Short mmCIF file of C-alpha atoms and ligand atoms in Angstrom, two decimals:
data_model
loop_
_atom_site.label_atom_id
_atom_site.label_comp_id
_atom_site.label_asym_id
_atom_site.label_seq_id
_atom_site.Cartn_x
_atom_site.Cartn_y
_atom_site.Cartn_z
CA MET A 617 -6.42 -10.53 -14.59
CA ARG A 618 -3.81 -8.03 -12.82
CA ASN A 619 -4.84 -5.80 -9.69
CA LEU A 620 -2.76 -3.03 -8.52
CA LEU A 621 -3.05 -3.42 -4.56
CA SER A 622 0.50 -2.76 -3.42
CA ILE A 623 2.90 -0.44 -6.06
CA THR A 624 5.28 -3.88 -5.89
CA ASP A 625 2.70 -5.75 -7.76
CA PHE A 626 3.94 -4.00 -10.75
CA SER A 627 7.93 -4.43 -11.92
CA VAL A 628 10.50 -1.79 -12.08
CA SER A 629 10.25 -2.05 -15.85
CA GLU A 630 6.15 -2.25 -15.80
CA ILE A 631 6.25 1.10 -13.80
CA ASP A 632 8.87 2.64 -16.58
CA GLU A 633 6.24 1.46 -19.21
CA LEU A 634 3.38 3.36 -17.69
CA ILE A 635 5.80 6.22 -17.18
CA ALA A 636 6.50 6.04 -20.63
CA VAL A 637 2.88 5.79 -22.00
CA ALA A 638 1.97 8.68 -19.18
CA GLU A 639 4.56 10.95 -21.25
CA ASP A 640 3.30 9.81 -24.44
CA ILE A 641 -0.68 10.87 -23.29
CA ILE A 642 0.90 14.26 -22.45
CA LYS A 643 2.36 14.74 -25.58
CA ASN A 644 -0.42 13.28 -27.80
CA PRO A 645 -3.60 13.23 -25.79
CA GLU A 646 -6.03 12.95 -29.01
CA ALA A 647 -4.43 9.72 -29.94
CA TYR A 648 -6.25 8.36 -26.42
CA GLN A 649 -9.45 10.05 -26.46
CA GLU A 650 -11.58 6.81 -27.55
CA LYS A 651 -9.44 3.90 -26.00
CA CYS A 652 -11.81 3.19 -23.32
CA LYS A 653 -14.99 3.37 -25.39
CA HIS A 654 -17.97 1.73 -24.00
CA LYS A 655 -15.81 0.70 -21.13
CA LYS A 656 -16.87 1.31 -17.46
CA LEU A 657 -14.83 2.48 -14.61
CA ALA A 658 -16.47 2.15 -11.12
CA THR A 659 -15.31 4.39 -8.29
CA LEU A 660 -16.12 2.91 -4.55
CA PHE A 661 -15.17 5.26 -1.86
CA PHE A 662 -15.45 4.67 1.75
CA GLU A 663 -13.75 7.42 2.62
CA PRO A 664 -13.57 11.15 1.69
CA SER A 665 -11.81 12.14 -1.06
CA THR A 666 -11.18 15.11 -3.63
CA ARG A 667 -7.92 14.18 -5.92
CA THR A 668 -8.06 10.66 -6.21
CA ARG A 669 -11.53 9.90 -7.31
CA LEU A 670 -12.05 12.93 -9.34
CA SER A 671 -8.84 11.99 -11.11
CA PHE A 672 -9.74 8.57 -11.80
CA GLU A 673 -13.01 9.65 -13.09
CA SER A 674 -11.42 12.53 -15.55
CA ALA A 675 -8.89 9.89 -16.60
CA MET A 676 -11.65 7.44 -17.61
CA LEU A 677 -13.58 10.27 -19.30
CA SER A 678 -10.59 11.58 -21.30
CA LEU A 679 -10.00 7.90 -22.39
CA GLY A 680 -13.46 8.00 -23.71
CA GLY A 681 -15.15 5.49 -20.81
CA ASN A 682 -17.84 6.14 -18.42
CA VAL A 683 -17.60 5.86 -14.88
CA LEU A 684 -20.55 5.00 -12.14
CA GLY A 685 -19.77 5.02 -7.91
CA PHE A 686 -20.41 6.44 -5.04
CA SER A 687 -18.14 9.10 -2.83
CA ASP A 688 -20.14 8.56 0.63
CA ALA A 689 -20.23 5.28 2.24
CA ASN A 690 -23.14 6.26 3.61
CA SER A 691 -25.13 6.55 0.65
CA SER A 692 -23.92 2.66 -0.16
CA SER A 693 -25.21 -0.64 1.44
CA SER A 694 -22.31 -0.83 3.66
CA SER A 695 -24.41 1.38 5.96
CA LYS A 696 -26.72 -1.39 5.82
CA GLY A 697 -24.32 -3.92 6.66
CA GLU A 698 -23.15 -5.46 3.51
CA SER A 699 -19.65 -6.69 3.18
CA VAL A 700 -17.27 -5.69 0.81
CA ALA A 701 -17.09 -8.92 -0.42
CA ASP A 702 -20.84 -8.74 -1.44
CA THR A 703 -20.38 -5.10 -2.43
CA ILE A 704 -17.69 -5.89 -4.94
CA ARG A 705 -19.14 -9.27 -6.43
CA VAL A 706 -22.29 -6.90 -7.29
CA VAL A 707 -20.18 -4.17 -8.72
CA SER A 708 -18.12 -5.90 -10.79
CA CYS A 709 -21.58 -6.99 -12.57
CA TYR A 710 -21.82 -3.37 -13.73
CA SER A 711 -18.27 -2.30 -14.45
CA ASP A 712 -15.06 -3.43 -16.45
CA ILE A 713 -12.73 -1.84 -13.57
CA ILE A 714 -12.96 -1.11 -10.03
CA ALA A 715 -11.19 1.76 -8.12
CA MET A 716 -11.62 1.61 -4.32
CA ARG A 717 -10.80 3.42 -1.54
CA HIS A 718 -11.51 2.22 2.25
CA PRO A 719 -10.89 3.29 5.47
CA LYS A 720 -9.63 -0.50 6.75
CA GLU A 721 -6.09 -1.90 5.68
CA GLY A 722 -6.47 -4.64 3.43
CA ALA A 723 -10.30 -3.76 2.34
CA PRO A 724 -8.83 -3.94 -1.37
CA LEU A 725 -7.19 -7.15 -1.14
CA VAL A 726 -10.47 -8.88 0.11
CA ALA A 727 -11.92 -7.20 -2.92
CA SER A 728 -9.87 -8.71 -5.23
CA MET A 729 -10.51 -11.58 -4.00
CA HIS A 730 -14.53 -11.48 -4.93
CA SER A 731 -13.90 -9.37 -8.01
CA SER A 732 -14.02 -10.33 -11.61
CA VAL A 733 -12.47 -7.02 -12.87
CA PRO A 734 -9.53 -5.31 -11.91
CA ILE A 735 -9.40 -4.01 -8.40
CA ILE A 736 -7.42 -0.31 -8.13
CA ASN A 737 -6.30 0.28 -4.15
CA ALA A 738 -7.21 3.89 -4.35
CA GLY A 739 -5.95 3.90 -0.26
CA ASP A 740 -6.44 1.62 2.12
CA GLY A 741 -6.62 2.92 6.00
CA GLY A 742 -3.11 3.85 6.95
CA HIS A 743 -1.56 1.04 4.53
CA ASN A 744 -0.91 2.02 1.04
CA HIS A 745 -1.69 4.36 -1.96
CA PRO A 746 -0.47 3.04 -4.88
CA THR A 747 -1.94 5.25 -7.28
CA GLN A 748 -0.59 8.41 -5.88
CA THR A 749 3.05 6.85 -5.82
CA LEU A 750 2.50 6.65 -9.37
CA ALA A 751 1.79 10.61 -9.42
CA ASP A 752 4.77 10.69 -7.02
CA LEU A 753 7.04 8.94 -9.58
CA LEU A 754 6.39 10.60 -12.97
CA THR A 755 6.70 13.92 -10.62
CA ILE A 756 10.34 12.95 -9.57
CA LYS A 757 11.50 11.50 -12.73
CA THR A 758 10.04 14.86 -14.98
CA GLU A 759 11.91 17.21 -12.04
CA LYS A 760 14.92 15.28 -11.52
CA GLY A 761 15.35 13.44 -14.81
CA ARG A 762 15.90 10.19 -13.27
CA LEU A 763 14.60 7.77 -10.49
CA ASP A 764 18.02 6.77 -8.81
CA ASN A 765 20.53 8.44 -6.95
CA ILE A 766 18.16 10.90 -5.21
CA THR A 767 18.02 11.82 -1.54
CA VAL A 768 14.17 12.27 -0.52
CA GLY A 769 13.19 13.57 2.74
CA PHE A 770 9.64 12.37 4.22
CA CYS A 771 8.45 14.89 6.68
CA GLY A 772 5.31 15.20 9.06
CA ASP A 773 3.10 12.04 9.81
CA LEU A 774 5.12 9.02 8.31
CA LYS A 775 3.19 6.37 10.66
CA PHE A 776 -0.31 6.91 9.07
CA GLY A 777 0.95 8.44 5.92
CA ARG A 778 0.21 5.52 3.23
CA THR A 779 1.76 7.71 0.35
CA VAL A 780 4.81 7.81 2.20
CA HIS A 781 4.64 3.96 2.79
CA SER A 782 3.65 3.57 -0.72
CA LEU A 783 6.46 5.58 -2.26
CA ILE A 784 9.38 4.07 -0.02
CA GLN A 785 8.13 0.76 -1.30
CA ALA A 786 8.32 2.07 -4.86
CA LEU A 787 11.81 3.92 -4.34
CA ALA A 788 13.59 0.73 -2.53
CA ARG A 789 13.94 -0.86 -6.02
CA TYR A 790 16.00 1.87 -7.71
CA LYS A 791 19.84 2.40 -6.66
CA GLY A 792 21.43 5.14 -5.09
CA ILE A 793 18.48 6.28 -3.06
CA LYS A 794 18.94 7.73 0.75
CA ILE A 795 16.06 8.01 2.96
CA VAL A 796 15.56 11.18 5.30
CA LEU A 797 12.79 10.36 7.80
CA ILE A 798 11.36 13.78 9.45
CA SER A 799 8.91 13.11 12.29
CA PRO A 800 7.89 13.52 16.11
CA LYS A 801 8.74 10.07 17.78
CA GLU A 802 5.16 9.76 17.84
CA LEU A 803 4.32 9.60 14.24
CA ALA A 804 7.51 7.76 13.21
CA ILE A 805 7.74 5.10 10.23
CA PRO A 806 6.03 1.95 11.25
CA ASP A 807 8.57 -0.80 12.18
CA TYR A 808 6.89 -3.29 9.36
CA VAL A 809 8.56 -0.34 6.60
CA LYS A 810 11.51 -0.28 8.20
CA VAL A 811 12.02 -3.91 8.48
CA ASP A 812 10.25 -5.54 5.40
CA VAL A 813 11.27 -2.63 2.94
CA MET A 814 14.24 -0.40 3.96
CA ASP A 815 16.38 -2.98 5.75
CA LYS A 816 15.10 -5.90 3.45
CA ASN A 817 16.23 -3.89 0.42
CA ASN A 818 19.74 -2.20 2.17
CA MET A 819 18.22 1.04 1.91
CA CYS A 820 19.92 3.94 3.23
CA TYR A 821 18.21 5.86 5.79
CA GLU A 822 18.23 7.99 8.91
CA GLU A 823 15.51 9.59 11.15
CA THR A 824 15.30 12.93 13.13
CA ARG A 825 13.31 15.50 14.13
CA SER A 826 14.82 18.64 12.77
CA LEU A 827 13.87 19.48 9.14
CA GLU A 828 16.32 22.34 9.41
CA GLU A 829 19.26 20.38 10.04
CA VAL A 830 18.66 18.00 7.22
CA MET A 831 17.25 20.51 4.46
CA PRO A 832 20.68 21.18 2.57
CA LYS A 833 21.23 17.53 1.54
CA LEU A 834 17.64 16.82 0.01
CA ASP A 835 16.97 16.51 -3.53
CA VAL A 836 13.22 15.84 -3.09
CA LEU A 837 11.09 17.04 0.07
CA TYR A 838 7.77 15.19 0.40
CA MET A 839 5.49 17.09 2.99
CA THR A 840 2.58 14.99 4.80
CA ARG A 841 -0.79 15.80 6.35
CA VAL A 842 -1.12 14.73 9.81
CA GLN A 843 -3.94 12.27 9.57
CA LYS A 844 -6.26 13.24 12.19
CA GLU A 845 -9.03 10.68 11.16
CA ARG A 846 -6.44 7.85 12.27
CA PHE A 847 -5.84 9.00 15.63
CA PHE A 848 -7.48 7.44 18.42
CA ASN A 849 -7.06 10.46 20.86
CA GLU A 850 -7.94 13.88 19.71
CA ASP A 851 -5.43 15.78 22.25
CA ASP A 852 -2.50 13.56 20.61
CA TYR A 853 -3.75 15.19 16.84
CA ILE A 854 -3.90 18.92 18.73
CA ARG A 855 -0.54 18.22 19.88
CA LEU A 856 1.03 17.32 16.98
CA LYS A 857 -0.94 18.51 14.16
CA ASP A 858 1.72 21.72 13.56
CA SER A 859 4.67 19.51 13.99
CA TYR A 860 6.31 21.11 10.60
CA ILE A 861 5.21 24.32 8.61
CA LEU A 862 6.93 24.95 5.92
CA THR A 863 7.82 28.39 5.28
CA LEU A 864 9.95 30.19 2.72
CA ASP A 865 12.72 31.05 5.21
CA LYS A 866 13.03 27.43 6.02
CA LEU A 867 14.19 27.08 2.28
CA ASP A 868 17.00 29.44 2.61
CA ASN A 869 19.75 26.90 3.01
CA ALA A 870 18.23 24.37 0.77
CA LYS A 871 19.14 22.91 -2.73
CA LYS A 872 18.31 25.57 -5.44
CA ASP A 873 16.70 22.74 -7.71
CA LEU A 874 15.20 21.15 -4.54
CA SER A 875 11.45 19.71 -5.47
CA ILE A 876 8.78 19.70 -3.13
CA LEU A 877 5.76 17.39 -3.19
CA HIS A 878 2.87 16.82 -0.96
CA PRO A 879 0.04 14.10 -1.89
CA LEU A 880 -2.42 17.07 -0.99
CA PRO A 881 -5.04 17.90 0.89
CA ARG A 882 -2.58 20.55 2.53
CA VAL A 883 -3.83 21.99 5.80
CA ASN A 884 -1.05 24.20 6.98
CA GLU A 885 2.36 22.24 6.61
CA ILE A 886 3.04 24.21 3.32
CA SER A 887 2.60 28.22 3.80
CA VAL A 888 1.13 29.57 0.54
CA ASP A 889 4.05 31.92 -0.17
CA ILE A 890 5.89 28.79 -1.60
CA ASP A 891 3.29 27.97 -3.85
CA SER A 892 4.88 30.31 -6.40
CA ASP A 893 8.60 29.14 -5.98
CA PRO A 894 9.59 27.17 -8.48
CA ARG A 895 10.23 24.47 -6.18
CA ALA A 896 7.06 23.76 -5.14
CA CYS A 897 5.56 20.59 -7.60
CA TYR A 898 2.30 19.65 -5.70
CA PHE A 899 -0.16 21.02 -7.77
CA LYS A 900 2.17 19.42 -10.98
CA GLN A 901 1.72 16.00 -9.03
CA VAL A 902 -2.42 16.46 -9.17
CA ALA A 903 -1.65 16.68 -13.06
CA ASN A 904 0.60 14.05 -13.38
CA GLY A 905 -1.54 11.75 -11.52
CA ARG A 906 -4.33 11.84 -14.15
CA TYR A 907 -1.72 10.79 -16.75
CA MET A 908 -0.30 7.91 -14.48
CA ARG A 909 -3.82 6.77 -13.88
CA MET A 910 -5.12 6.65 -17.66
CA ALA A 911 -2.25 4.58 -18.21
CA LEU A 912 -2.76 2.58 -15.32
CA ILE A 913 -6.19 2.08 -16.33
CA LEU A 914 -4.81 0.93 -20.31
CA LYS A 915 -2.57 -1.43 -18.80
CA LEU A 916 -5.26 -3.28 -16.74
CA LEU A 917 -7.93 -3.66 -19.07
CA GLY A 918 -5.34 -4.75 -21.50
CA ILE A 919 -5.44 -2.25 -23.98
CA LYS A 920 -2.67 -0.77 -26.37
C1 NCD B 1239 -3.50 11.54 0.46
C2 NCD B 1239 -4.50 10.25 1.12
O1 NCD B 1239 -5.64 9.90 0.99
O2 NCD B 1239 -3.65 9.23 1.45
N1 NCD B 1239 -4.36 12.11 -0.45
C3 NCD B 1239 -4.26 11.74 -1.69
O3 NCD B 1239 -4.94 10.84 -2.19
N2 NCD B 1239 -3.59 12.52 -2.51
C4 NCD B 1239 -3.29 11.99 1.37
C5 NCD B 1239 -3.69 12.50 2.72
O4 NCD B 1239 -5.07 12.30 2.59
O5 NCD B 1239 -3.33 13.51 3.62
#
C-alpha cells in the first residue's frame, strides 16, 4: 500500500505519469466520472482549509466516489483527547483512502503507521504539502512546457511555508533548476531544506532580501503568505507580514513570460491589479490542483 507523505515518496517518472493522467482528465473528463464508484474518501482536517479540502472532495466526487470527514478538529474526538493513531484506526474502517491536514509536523507519518488505507498528507504544520506541489508542477509544466532549466524565485515566508519546502524537494530532481530565495532573514528557508535537499542535490541557489534586484532573471515567481498561525510572537508577525507586496510596477523589469504562482490564500502579498495580467497563474493552479488530486486518488487506489 502506498501513501503520499512527502513528494519524494514518488519517483520522477511516477510524477510524470500523474501529470499525464491529469492532462488526460482535462481533455476527457467523462472517461473518469465512474472510476471511483463505491469508493470513499475521508478528509480529516485538523487545521483550516478552503482549497485543499474542497479540492479533494470535488476530485473524489468527479470520479464518482463519495466523501466523508470533518473540517474542524473541535468537531472531532481529538478535542476529547483522542490520539491521531486511534482516530486513524477508526476512520480506516469507514473509508478507502484518507486525506489529512494537521498542525503537527509528522502527524500524517504517524497516521500511516496505524492505517489500513492509503494516507495523503494534505499539509503537516510548517513541514510539507505534497499535493500542493502536484498542482504547482502541473502549472509550471503547462505554462513553461518543461520542468527543467528554469529559474524559480520563492518569495515571502520560506521558513514556515510548507508548500515552498515540498516544491523545492520536487524541483531538486530536475536538471538545470536555479532557485532564488527571497525573504527577510527571520523567514529564511530552514537549514534542513538547505543541507538535506539543496546542498545534497548540488542545486544552484542564492538568497536575497530584494525582490526587485532578482526579478529580471526569474521564469517563475512563487509568492507566499506570511504564516501567521506559526508565529510564537504576534509582534514578530506584525513586523514581518508586509515584507513583500507585489504590485504591477514591480513587474516592469520582469520577463514578459514570467509565471506568478501562489498556493493561496492570498492576504495582501499580491495586489489584485495583477489578477488580470496574463502572468498571473494562481487561479489556474487551483484548477490544476483538482485534476492532480484526481490522478493521485486513482494511483493510490490502484485504479487504471
Ligand atoms: C497553503 C497551506 O495550507 O500551506 N494553502 C494551500 O493549501 N493551498 C498555503 C498557506 O496557507 O499559506
